[in-house]
Amino acid sequence: RRLAVRSHSDLSCLVEDSRTGGGSGIRDWAERLGYATFPLRAPLREVAAELPSTGNCLITAGNGFWNPADEDYPAGDWTSVEKWLRAGNTLIVVTSNPKTLPEPITRLFTSDVPRSTADDSLPPTIESSAKRLTTAAAEERASAPTWWGGAMSVATHGPRLNNLPEELRLAGSDTASVLAGRPLGEGMVYLLLDEHAWTNAGFDRADNAATLARVLQHGIRDDGVLAFDEYRHGYGRVESFTTLFLSLPGAKDFAAMALAWGLFWLWGSTRRLYPADEYRETERHTAMEYIESVAAMNQRARAAPLVVGAVLERVRYLFQKRGILQNSATAVFDSAARHVQSAERPAAPNHEIELVSNILQLKQQFYGTRRDPRAQ
């Protein structure tokens, strides 16, 4: 019994992607058949430089835009691709989202095509609504008859090519074609509107591999290779600093973790984890309060003699400098000096306060009020 494939990835056909949307199975299958494979990691407009010889086949698969840096496919790029195709090469386009197809590809299969039907028939269109083919055993799979009598296994619901001329129809019916081919000079352009048939998800179902084998048998000649367009999925040339960063090993995981931590920090910085602290305004103190606090500290330390000695030495130095030392001042200074020498530290410094007051009065009387002769 067939095991269900659960590893999902977007449609890409990358040769190193072994998940459902990858192309590692197609690469291994092609190499066993003797075809050389090549991952194209350059813009599609440079395909002629990457695969210069003829007889090459290029698969470009995806539901995103063809240009990774811009949604619009430049019209000038298709000119070089068309020249490469007309020289004898093959392009296989695989998608399930026709809206992302470049305008030149859409025009090849929806307008200006050779029709064998009557002139009043409807023009070919790409129908985006669901179209049912012959339903297979699995409800999500359908059987699309091929041009050589086989049947492809494709998604039941998906876009289809409607009213397509018989000569362009390769798989499906006239009202619901899933695979079409259009000659372009010496080359061919194939369009597959399914994301399972030629990927790891469904390549081994029905005649999917056999149909691709017939396409490659006519598309690859001489020394041609089977190339896979990987540039459109971000592999190859670095176009910006962001592309360079994301190409580093583990860069995407690191960016995801950084984003998660950033969102967590942003969430945490806007939420309070504990009650707010009560704001208490600090009371400001005046200069008098500072003086009183220092005085109280000195009083508790019984440092009154030290204060007297400091004041005495300062005032005596000022008097000696000015030469105004008199008997009254000498008596006050001697009394203060004897007290300092006694080194007594009383609990109530009343006498020391009196000595300091007398010394400051002498300073105010003889030093503070004396005028400088030079100022006259």
Short mmCIF file of C-alpha atoms in Angstrom, two decimals:
data_model
loop_
_atom_site.label_atom_id
_atom_site.label_comp_id
_atom_site.label_asym_id
_atom_site.label_seq_id
_atom_site.Cartn_x
_atom_site.Cartn_y
_atom_site.Cartn_z
CA ARG A 1 0.00 0.00 0.00
CA ARG A 2 1.28 3.44 -0.90
CA LEU A 3 2.62 5.49 2.03
CA ALA A 4 1.29 9.02 2.35
CA VAL A 5 3.84 11.80 1.85
CA ARG A 6 3.50 14.33 4.66
CA SER A 7 6.50 16.59 4.13
CA HIS A 8 5.01 19.66 2.45
CA SER A 9 6.81 22.40 0.57
CA ASP A 10 5.78 24.93 -2.05
CA LEU A 11 6.10 24.16 -5.74
CA SER A 12 9.73 24.82 -6.70
CA CYS A 13 11.37 21.75 -8.33
CA LEU A 14 14.61 22.51 -6.50
CA VAL A 15 17.13 19.72 -7.04
CA GLU A 16 18.09 19.64 -3.34
CA ASP A 17 14.50 19.68 -2.07
CA SER A 18 13.24 16.19 -1.26
CA ARG A 19 9.87 17.38 0.02
CA THR A 20 6.57 17.33 -1.85
CA GLY A 21 7.12 20.42 -4.01
CA GLY A 22 10.80 19.76 -4.71
CA GLY A 23 12.49 18.17 -7.70
CA SER A 24 15.15 15.88 -6.20
CA GLY A 25 13.21 12.84 -7.40
CA ILE A 26 13.06 14.16 -10.96
CA ARG A 27 16.80 14.90 -10.92
CA ASP A 28 17.67 11.37 -9.71
CA TRP A 29 15.27 9.85 -12.24
CA ALA A 30 16.73 11.88 -15.13
CA GLU A 31 20.31 11.01 -14.18
CA ARG A 32 19.42 7.31 -14.14
CA LEU A 33 18.09 7.71 -17.67
CA GLY A 34 21.45 9.19 -18.70
CA TYR A 35 20.53 12.88 -18.79
CA ALA A 36 22.88 15.45 -17.29
CA THR A 37 21.22 17.83 -14.84
CA PHE A 38 22.12 21.42 -14.07
CA PRO A 39 20.74 23.85 -11.39
CA LEU A 40 20.37 27.21 -13.12
CA ARG A 41 21.26 29.87 -10.55
CA ALA A 42 21.29 32.88 -12.82
CA PRO A 43 18.46 35.08 -14.16
CA LEU A 44 16.43 33.49 -16.93
CA ARG A 45 17.52 36.22 -19.34
CA GLU A 46 21.08 34.86 -19.05
CA VAL A 47 20.12 31.28 -19.92
CA ALA A 48 21.93 31.53 -23.27
CA ALA A 49 25.20 32.27 -21.45
CA GLU A 50 24.67 29.45 -18.93
CA LEU A 51 23.49 26.88 -21.52
CA PRO A 52 25.05 28.09 -24.79
CA SER A 53 24.55 24.94 -26.87
CA THR A 54 21.23 23.75 -28.32
CA GLY A 55 19.17 20.75 -27.30
CA ASN A 56 18.77 21.82 -23.65
CA CYS A 57 15.60 21.62 -21.56
CA LEU A 58 14.84 24.04 -18.71
CA ILE A 59 12.13 23.49 -16.07
CA THR A 60 10.89 26.55 -14.22
CA ALA A 61 8.28 25.78 -11.57
CA GLY A 62 6.53 27.87 -8.97
CA ASN A 63 3.43 29.80 -8.05
CA GLY A 64 5.32 32.98 -7.29
CA PHE A 65 6.65 35.70 -9.53
CA TRP A 66 9.49 34.91 -11.93
CA ASN A 67 11.62 37.83 -10.84
CA PRO A 68 12.50 37.54 -7.10
CA ALA A 69 13.22 41.28 -6.83
CA ASP A 70 10.15 42.56 -8.71
CA GLU A 71 6.66 41.33 -9.49
CA ASP A 72 6.75 42.53 -13.09
CA TYR A 73 8.69 40.46 -15.62
CA PRO A 74 10.64 42.87 -17.87
CA ALA A 75 9.61 42.58 -21.50
CA GLY A 76 13.24 42.86 -22.59
CA ASP A 77 14.17 39.71 -20.65
CA TRP A 78 11.84 37.56 -22.75
CA THR A 79 13.60 38.63 -25.94
CA SER A 80 16.80 36.81 -24.97
CA VAL A 81 14.83 33.78 -23.73
CA GLU A 82 12.83 33.58 -26.96
CA LYS A 83 16.02 33.77 -29.01
CA TRP A 84 17.43 30.89 -26.97
CA LEU A 85 14.27 28.85 -27.53
CA ARG A 86 14.12 29.45 -31.26
CA ALA A 87 17.70 28.20 -31.53
CA GLY A 88 16.51 24.70 -30.57
CA ASN A 89 15.94 24.55 -26.81
CA THR A 90 12.94 23.64 -24.66
CA LEU A 91 11.24 25.48 -21.80
CA ILE A 92 8.84 23.68 -19.42
CA VAL A 93 6.67 25.98 -17.27
CA VAL A 94 4.94 24.39 -14.26
CA THR A 95 2.46 26.34 -12.13
CA SER A 96 -0.97 26.16 -10.56
CA ASN A 97 -1.39 29.92 -10.34
CA PRO A 98 -1.72 31.31 -13.89
CA LYS A 99 -1.89 34.89 -12.57
CA THR A 100 1.87 34.82 -11.95
CA LEU A 101 2.74 33.78 -15.52
CA PRO A 102 4.60 36.42 -17.54
CA GLU A 103 2.59 37.99 -20.30
CA PRO A 104 4.66 36.36 -23.11
CA ILE A 105 3.89 32.87 -21.76
CA THR A 106 0.19 33.65 -21.34
CA ARG A 107 0.04 35.06 -24.86
CA LEU A 108 1.54 31.87 -26.33
CA PHE A 109 -1.33 29.72 -25.05
CA THR A 110 -4.30 32.09 -25.00
CA SER A 111 -4.04 34.16 -28.17
CA ASP A 112 -2.50 34.17 -31.65
CA VAL A 113 -2.23 30.38 -31.82
CA PRO A 114 -2.88 28.21 -34.89
CA ARG A 115 -6.37 26.78 -34.60
CA SER A 116 -7.89 23.93 -36.56
CA THR A 117 -11.37 24.72 -35.28
CA ALA A 118 -13.96 26.89 -36.98
CA ASP A 119 -13.50 30.63 -37.09
CA ASP A 120 -16.49 31.21 -34.82
CA SER A 121 -15.06 29.06 -32.00
CA LEU A 122 -14.14 30.60 -28.68
CA PRO A 123 -10.51 31.71 -28.24
CA PRO A 124 -8.33 29.65 -25.89
CA THR A 125 -8.40 30.80 -22.26
CA ILE A 126 -6.88 29.76 -18.95
CA GLU A 127 -9.78 28.93 -16.68
CA SER A 128 -9.05 29.50 -12.98
CA SER A 129 -12.20 27.84 -11.71
CA ALA A 130 -12.21 24.15 -10.80
CA LYS A 131 -12.65 21.70 -13.68
CA ARG A 132 -13.23 17.99 -13.09
CA LEU A 133 -11.66 15.35 -15.29
CA THR A 134 -12.26 11.62 -14.93
CA THR A 135 -12.00 11.22 -11.16
CA ALA A 136 -9.44 8.66 -10.00
CA ALA A 137 -9.65 6.49 -6.87
CA ALA A 138 -8.44 9.33 -4.66
CA GLU A 139 -10.83 12.25 -4.62
CA GLU A 140 -8.03 14.80 -4.86
CA ARG A 141 -6.60 13.15 -7.99
CA ALA A 142 -7.92 13.03 -11.51
CA SER A 143 -6.86 11.20 -14.68
CA ALA A 144 -5.92 13.35 -17.67
CA PRO A 145 -5.59 11.38 -20.99
CA THR A 146 -2.34 12.09 -22.81
CA TRP A 147 -1.74 12.57 -26.52
CA TRP A 148 0.01 9.16 -26.83
CA GLY A 149 -2.73 7.12 -25.12
CA GLY A 150 -1.60 7.20 -21.50
CA ALA A 151 -3.00 9.12 -18.56
CA MET A 152 -1.48 11.67 -16.18
CA SER A 153 -2.45 11.90 -12.51
CA VAL A 154 -3.17 15.52 -11.66
CA ALA A 155 -5.03 17.51 -9.04
CA THR A 156 -8.79 17.29 -9.50
CA HIS A 157 -9.36 20.97 -8.81
CA GLY A 158 -7.12 23.47 -10.49
CA PRO A 159 -6.72 25.83 -13.45
CA ARG A 160 -7.20 24.40 -16.93
CA LEU A 161 -6.66 25.50 -20.54
CA ASN A 162 -10.02 25.78 -22.28
CA ASN A 163 -10.83 25.71 -26.00
CA LEU A 164 -7.25 24.81 -26.84
CA PRO A 165 -6.53 23.65 -30.43
CA GLU A 166 -5.92 19.93 -30.74
CA GLU A 167 -2.37 20.32 -32.04
CA LEU A 168 -1.36 22.10 -28.82
CA ARG A 169 -3.20 19.78 -26.43
CA LEU A 170 -0.96 17.12 -24.83
CA ALA A 171 -2.93 16.02 -21.75
CA GLY A 172 -6.56 16.53 -20.85
CA SER A 173 -9.53 17.29 -23.06
CA ASP A 174 -10.55 20.08 -25.37
CA THR A 175 -12.43 21.79 -22.52
CA ALA A 176 -10.00 21.02 -19.71
CA SER A 177 -6.39 20.63 -20.84
CA VAL A 178 -3.72 20.46 -18.16
CA LEU A 179 -0.62 20.13 -20.37
CA ALA A 180 0.01 22.03 -23.60
CA GLY A 181 2.96 22.46 -25.95
CA ARG A 182 3.70 25.23 -28.46
CA PRO A 183 6.50 25.15 -31.05
CA LEU A 184 8.66 28.26 -31.10
CA GLY A 185 11.15 28.24 -33.92
CA GLU A 186 13.32 25.14 -33.52
CA GLY A 187 12.36 24.86 -29.85
CA MET A 188 9.29 24.15 -27.74
CA VAL A 189 7.44 25.72 -24.82
CA TYR A 190 5.39 23.44 -22.54
CA LEU A 191 2.86 24.63 -19.95
CA LEU A 192 1.70 22.34 -17.13
CA LEU A 193 -1.07 23.73 -14.89
CA ASP A 194 -0.55 21.36 -11.98
CA GLU A 195 1.72 21.38 -8.91
CA HIS A 196 1.85 17.62 -8.23
CA ALA A 197 2.43 15.75 -11.49
CA TRP A 198 6.08 16.72 -12.07
CA THR A 199 7.22 17.14 -8.46
CA ASN A 200 8.18 14.69 -5.72
CA ALA A 201 4.54 14.57 -4.59
CA GLY A 202 3.11 12.79 -7.62
CA PHE A 203 5.90 12.02 -10.06
CA ASP A 204 5.51 8.26 -9.54
CA ARG A 205 1.75 8.26 -10.16
CA ALA A 206 0.14 6.97 -13.36
CA ASP A 207 2.05 8.06 -16.49
CA ASN A 208 3.50 11.31 -15.09
CA ALA A 209 7.11 10.16 -15.40
CA ALA A 210 6.46 8.56 -18.80
CA THR A 211 4.96 11.80 -20.13
CA LEU A 212 7.99 13.81 -19.01
CA ALA A 213 10.26 11.17 -20.53
CA ARG A 214 8.61 11.69 -23.93
CA VAL A 215 9.02 15.45 -23.59
CA LEU A 216 12.71 15.12 -22.74
CA GLN A 217 13.23 12.62 -25.56
CA HIS A 218 12.25 15.27 -28.07
CA GLY A 219 13.66 18.27 -26.14
CA ILE A 220 17.14 17.10 -25.12
CA ARG A 221 19.52 16.37 -27.98
CA ASP A 222 23.24 15.79 -28.40
CA ASP A 223 25.03 17.13 -25.30
CA GLY A 224 21.99 18.93 -23.90
CA VAL A 225 21.17 18.98 -20.19
CA LEU A 226 18.05 19.10 -18.05
CA ALA A 227 18.23 22.38 -16.13
CA PHE A 228 16.16 23.51 -13.13
CA ASP A 229 15.43 27.21 -12.61
CA GLU A 230 16.48 27.90 -8.99
CA TYR A 231 17.27 31.59 -9.30
CA ARG A 232 13.60 32.58 -9.06
CA HIS A 233 13.46 30.89 -5.65
CA GLY A 234 16.37 32.88 -4.19
CA TYR A 235 19.34 30.66 -5.05
CA GLY A 236 22.39 31.93 -6.87
CA ARG A 237 23.46 35.51 -7.33
CA VAL A 238 23.24 37.83 -4.33
CA GLU A 239 21.03 40.81 -5.23
CA SER A 240 20.99 42.62 -1.86
CA PHE A 241 22.36 42.54 1.68
CA THR A 242 19.17 40.84 2.84
CA THR A 243 19.63 38.06 0.28
CA LEU A 244 23.25 37.64 1.41
CA PHE A 245 22.21 37.44 5.06
CA LEU A 246 19.43 34.93 4.42
CA SER A 247 21.78 32.76 2.37
CA LEU A 248 24.04 32.19 5.39
CA PRO A 249 23.63 28.89 7.29
CA GLY A 250 21.00 29.23 9.98
CA ALA A 251 20.21 32.84 9.07
CA LYS A 252 16.47 32.26 8.69
CA ASP A 253 16.25 30.47 12.06
CA PHE A 254 18.28 33.24 13.71
CA ALA A 255 16.05 35.93 12.18
CA ALA A 256 12.92 34.08 13.38
CA MET A 257 14.30 33.78 16.93
CA ALA A 258 15.36 37.45 16.94
CA LEU A 259 11.88 38.46 15.81
CA ALA A 260 10.28 36.31 18.53
CA TRP A 261 12.53 37.77 21.23
CA GLY A 262 11.88 41.29 19.94
CA LEU A 263 8.11 40.80 20.10
CA PHE A 264 8.42 39.31 23.60
CA TRP A 265 10.53 42.27 24.76
CA LEU A 266 8.04 44.71 23.25
CA TRP A 267 5.17 42.92 24.99
CA GLY A 268 7.01 42.76 28.31
CA SER A 269 8.14 46.39 28.24
CA THR A 270 4.54 47.59 28.08
CA ARG A 271 3.32 45.49 31.03
CA ARG A 272 4.02 46.00 34.76
CA LEU A 273 5.11 42.83 36.52
CA TYR A 274 4.78 44.23 40.09
CA PRO A 275 2.91 47.08 41.89
CA ALA A 276 4.23 50.56 41.41
CA ASP A 277 6.49 51.99 44.15
CA GLU A 278 5.06 54.83 46.23
CA TYR A 279 6.62 58.14 45.28
CA ARG A 280 7.96 60.12 48.19
CA GLU A 281 9.29 63.58 47.61
CA THR A 282 12.64 64.23 49.31
CA GLU A 283 12.53 67.20 51.70
CA ARG A 284 15.13 69.87 51.00
CA HIS A 285 17.23 71.29 53.89
CA THR A 286 18.43 74.87 54.45
CA ALA A 287 21.99 76.02 55.21
CA MET A 288 21.07 76.73 58.83
CA GLU A 289 19.88 73.16 59.25
CA TYR A 290 23.21 71.95 57.92
CA ILE A 291 25.15 74.14 60.39
CA GLU A 292 22.98 72.99 63.27
CA SER A 293 23.44 69.35 62.26
CA VAL A 294 27.25 69.74 62.12
CA ALA A 295 27.19 71.51 65.49
CA ALA A 296 25.10 68.72 66.95
CA MET A 297 27.51 66.18 65.57
CA ASN A 298 30.49 67.98 67.09
CA GLN A 299 28.63 68.27 70.37
CA ARG A 300 27.95 64.55 70.45
CA ALA A 301 31.62 63.92 69.67
CA ARG A 302 32.63 66.48 72.36
CA ALA A 303 34.89 68.18 69.82
CA ALA A 304 34.44 71.71 71.19
CA PRO A 305 38.21 72.19 71.92
CA LEU A 306 39.00 71.20 68.32
CA VAL A 307 36.57 73.82 67.00
CA VAL A 308 38.09 76.45 69.31
CA GLY A 309 41.60 75.54 68.12
CA ALA A 310 40.60 75.78 64.46
CA VAL A 311 38.99 79.20 64.88
CA LEU A 312 41.92 80.44 67.00
CA GLU A 313 44.57 79.47 64.48
CA ARG A 314 42.67 81.08 61.59
CA VAL A 315 42.03 84.40 63.31
CA ARG A 316 45.54 84.60 64.83
CA TYR A 317 47.03 84.08 61.34
CA LEU A 318 44.93 86.93 59.95
CA PHE A 319 45.97 89.28 62.79
CA GLN A 320 49.68 88.47 62.42
CA LYS A 321 49.47 88.97 58.66
CA ARG A 322 48.01 92.45 59.09
CA GLY A 323 50.26 93.34 62.08
CA ILE A 324 47.36 94.53 64.28
CA LEU A 325 47.95 92.21 67.24
CA GLN A 326 47.11 94.17 70.47
CA ASN A 327 47.06 93.41 74.20
CA SER A 328 43.30 92.76 74.32
CA ALA A 329 43.50 90.37 71.44
CA THR A 330 46.58 88.69 72.95
CA ALA A 331 44.74 88.03 76.17
CA VAL A 332 41.79 86.42 74.38
CA PHE A 333 44.12 84.32 72.24
CA ASP A 334 46.15 83.13 75.25
CA SER A 335 42.99 82.14 77.12
CA ALA A 336 41.75 80.16 74.14
CA ALA A 337 45.15 78.52 73.65
CA ARG A 338 45.29 77.37 77.30
CA HIS A 339 41.84 75.89 76.97
CA VAL A 340 42.79 74.00 73.83
CA GLN A 341 45.92 72.63 75.54
CA SER A 342 43.89 71.37 78.44
CA ALA A 343 42.12 69.02 75.98
CA GLU A 344 38.96 68.95 78.05
CA ARG A 345 35.82 67.84 76.19
CA PRO A 346 32.81 68.91 78.22
CA ALA A 347 29.30 67.64 77.47
CA ALA A 348 27.92 71.22 77.53
CA PRO A 349 30.42 73.46 75.66
CA ASN A 350 29.18 76.76 77.04
CA HIS A 351 32.69 78.08 77.85
CA GLU A 352 33.96 77.06 74.39
CA ILE A 353 31.05 78.90 72.72
CA GLU A 354 31.96 82.01 74.69
CA LEU A 355 35.65 81.75 73.62
CA VAL A 356 34.72 81.36 69.94
CA SER A 357 32.34 84.30 70.17
CA ASN A 358 35.06 86.52 71.69
CA ILE A 359 37.56 85.54 69.01
CA LEU A 360 35.05 86.30 66.23
CA GLN A 361 34.22 89.66 67.83
CA LEU A 362 37.94 90.57 67.81
CA LYS A 363 38.16 89.62 64.16
CA GLN A 364 35.14 91.75 63.37
CA GLN A 365 36.52 94.67 65.36
CA PHE A 366 40.14 94.77 64.25
CA TYR A 367 40.24 92.86 61.01
CA GLY A 368 36.85 93.01 59.39
CA THR A 369 36.45 96.82 59.71
CA ARG A 370 40.02 97.90 58.93
CA ARG A 371 40.37 99.68 55.61
CA ASP A 372 43.20 99.02 53.23
CA PRO A 373 45.45 102.09 52.91
CA ARG A 374 45.93 101.37 49.23
CA ALA A 375 42.21 101.84 48.65
CA GLN A 376 42.35 105.50 49.79
#
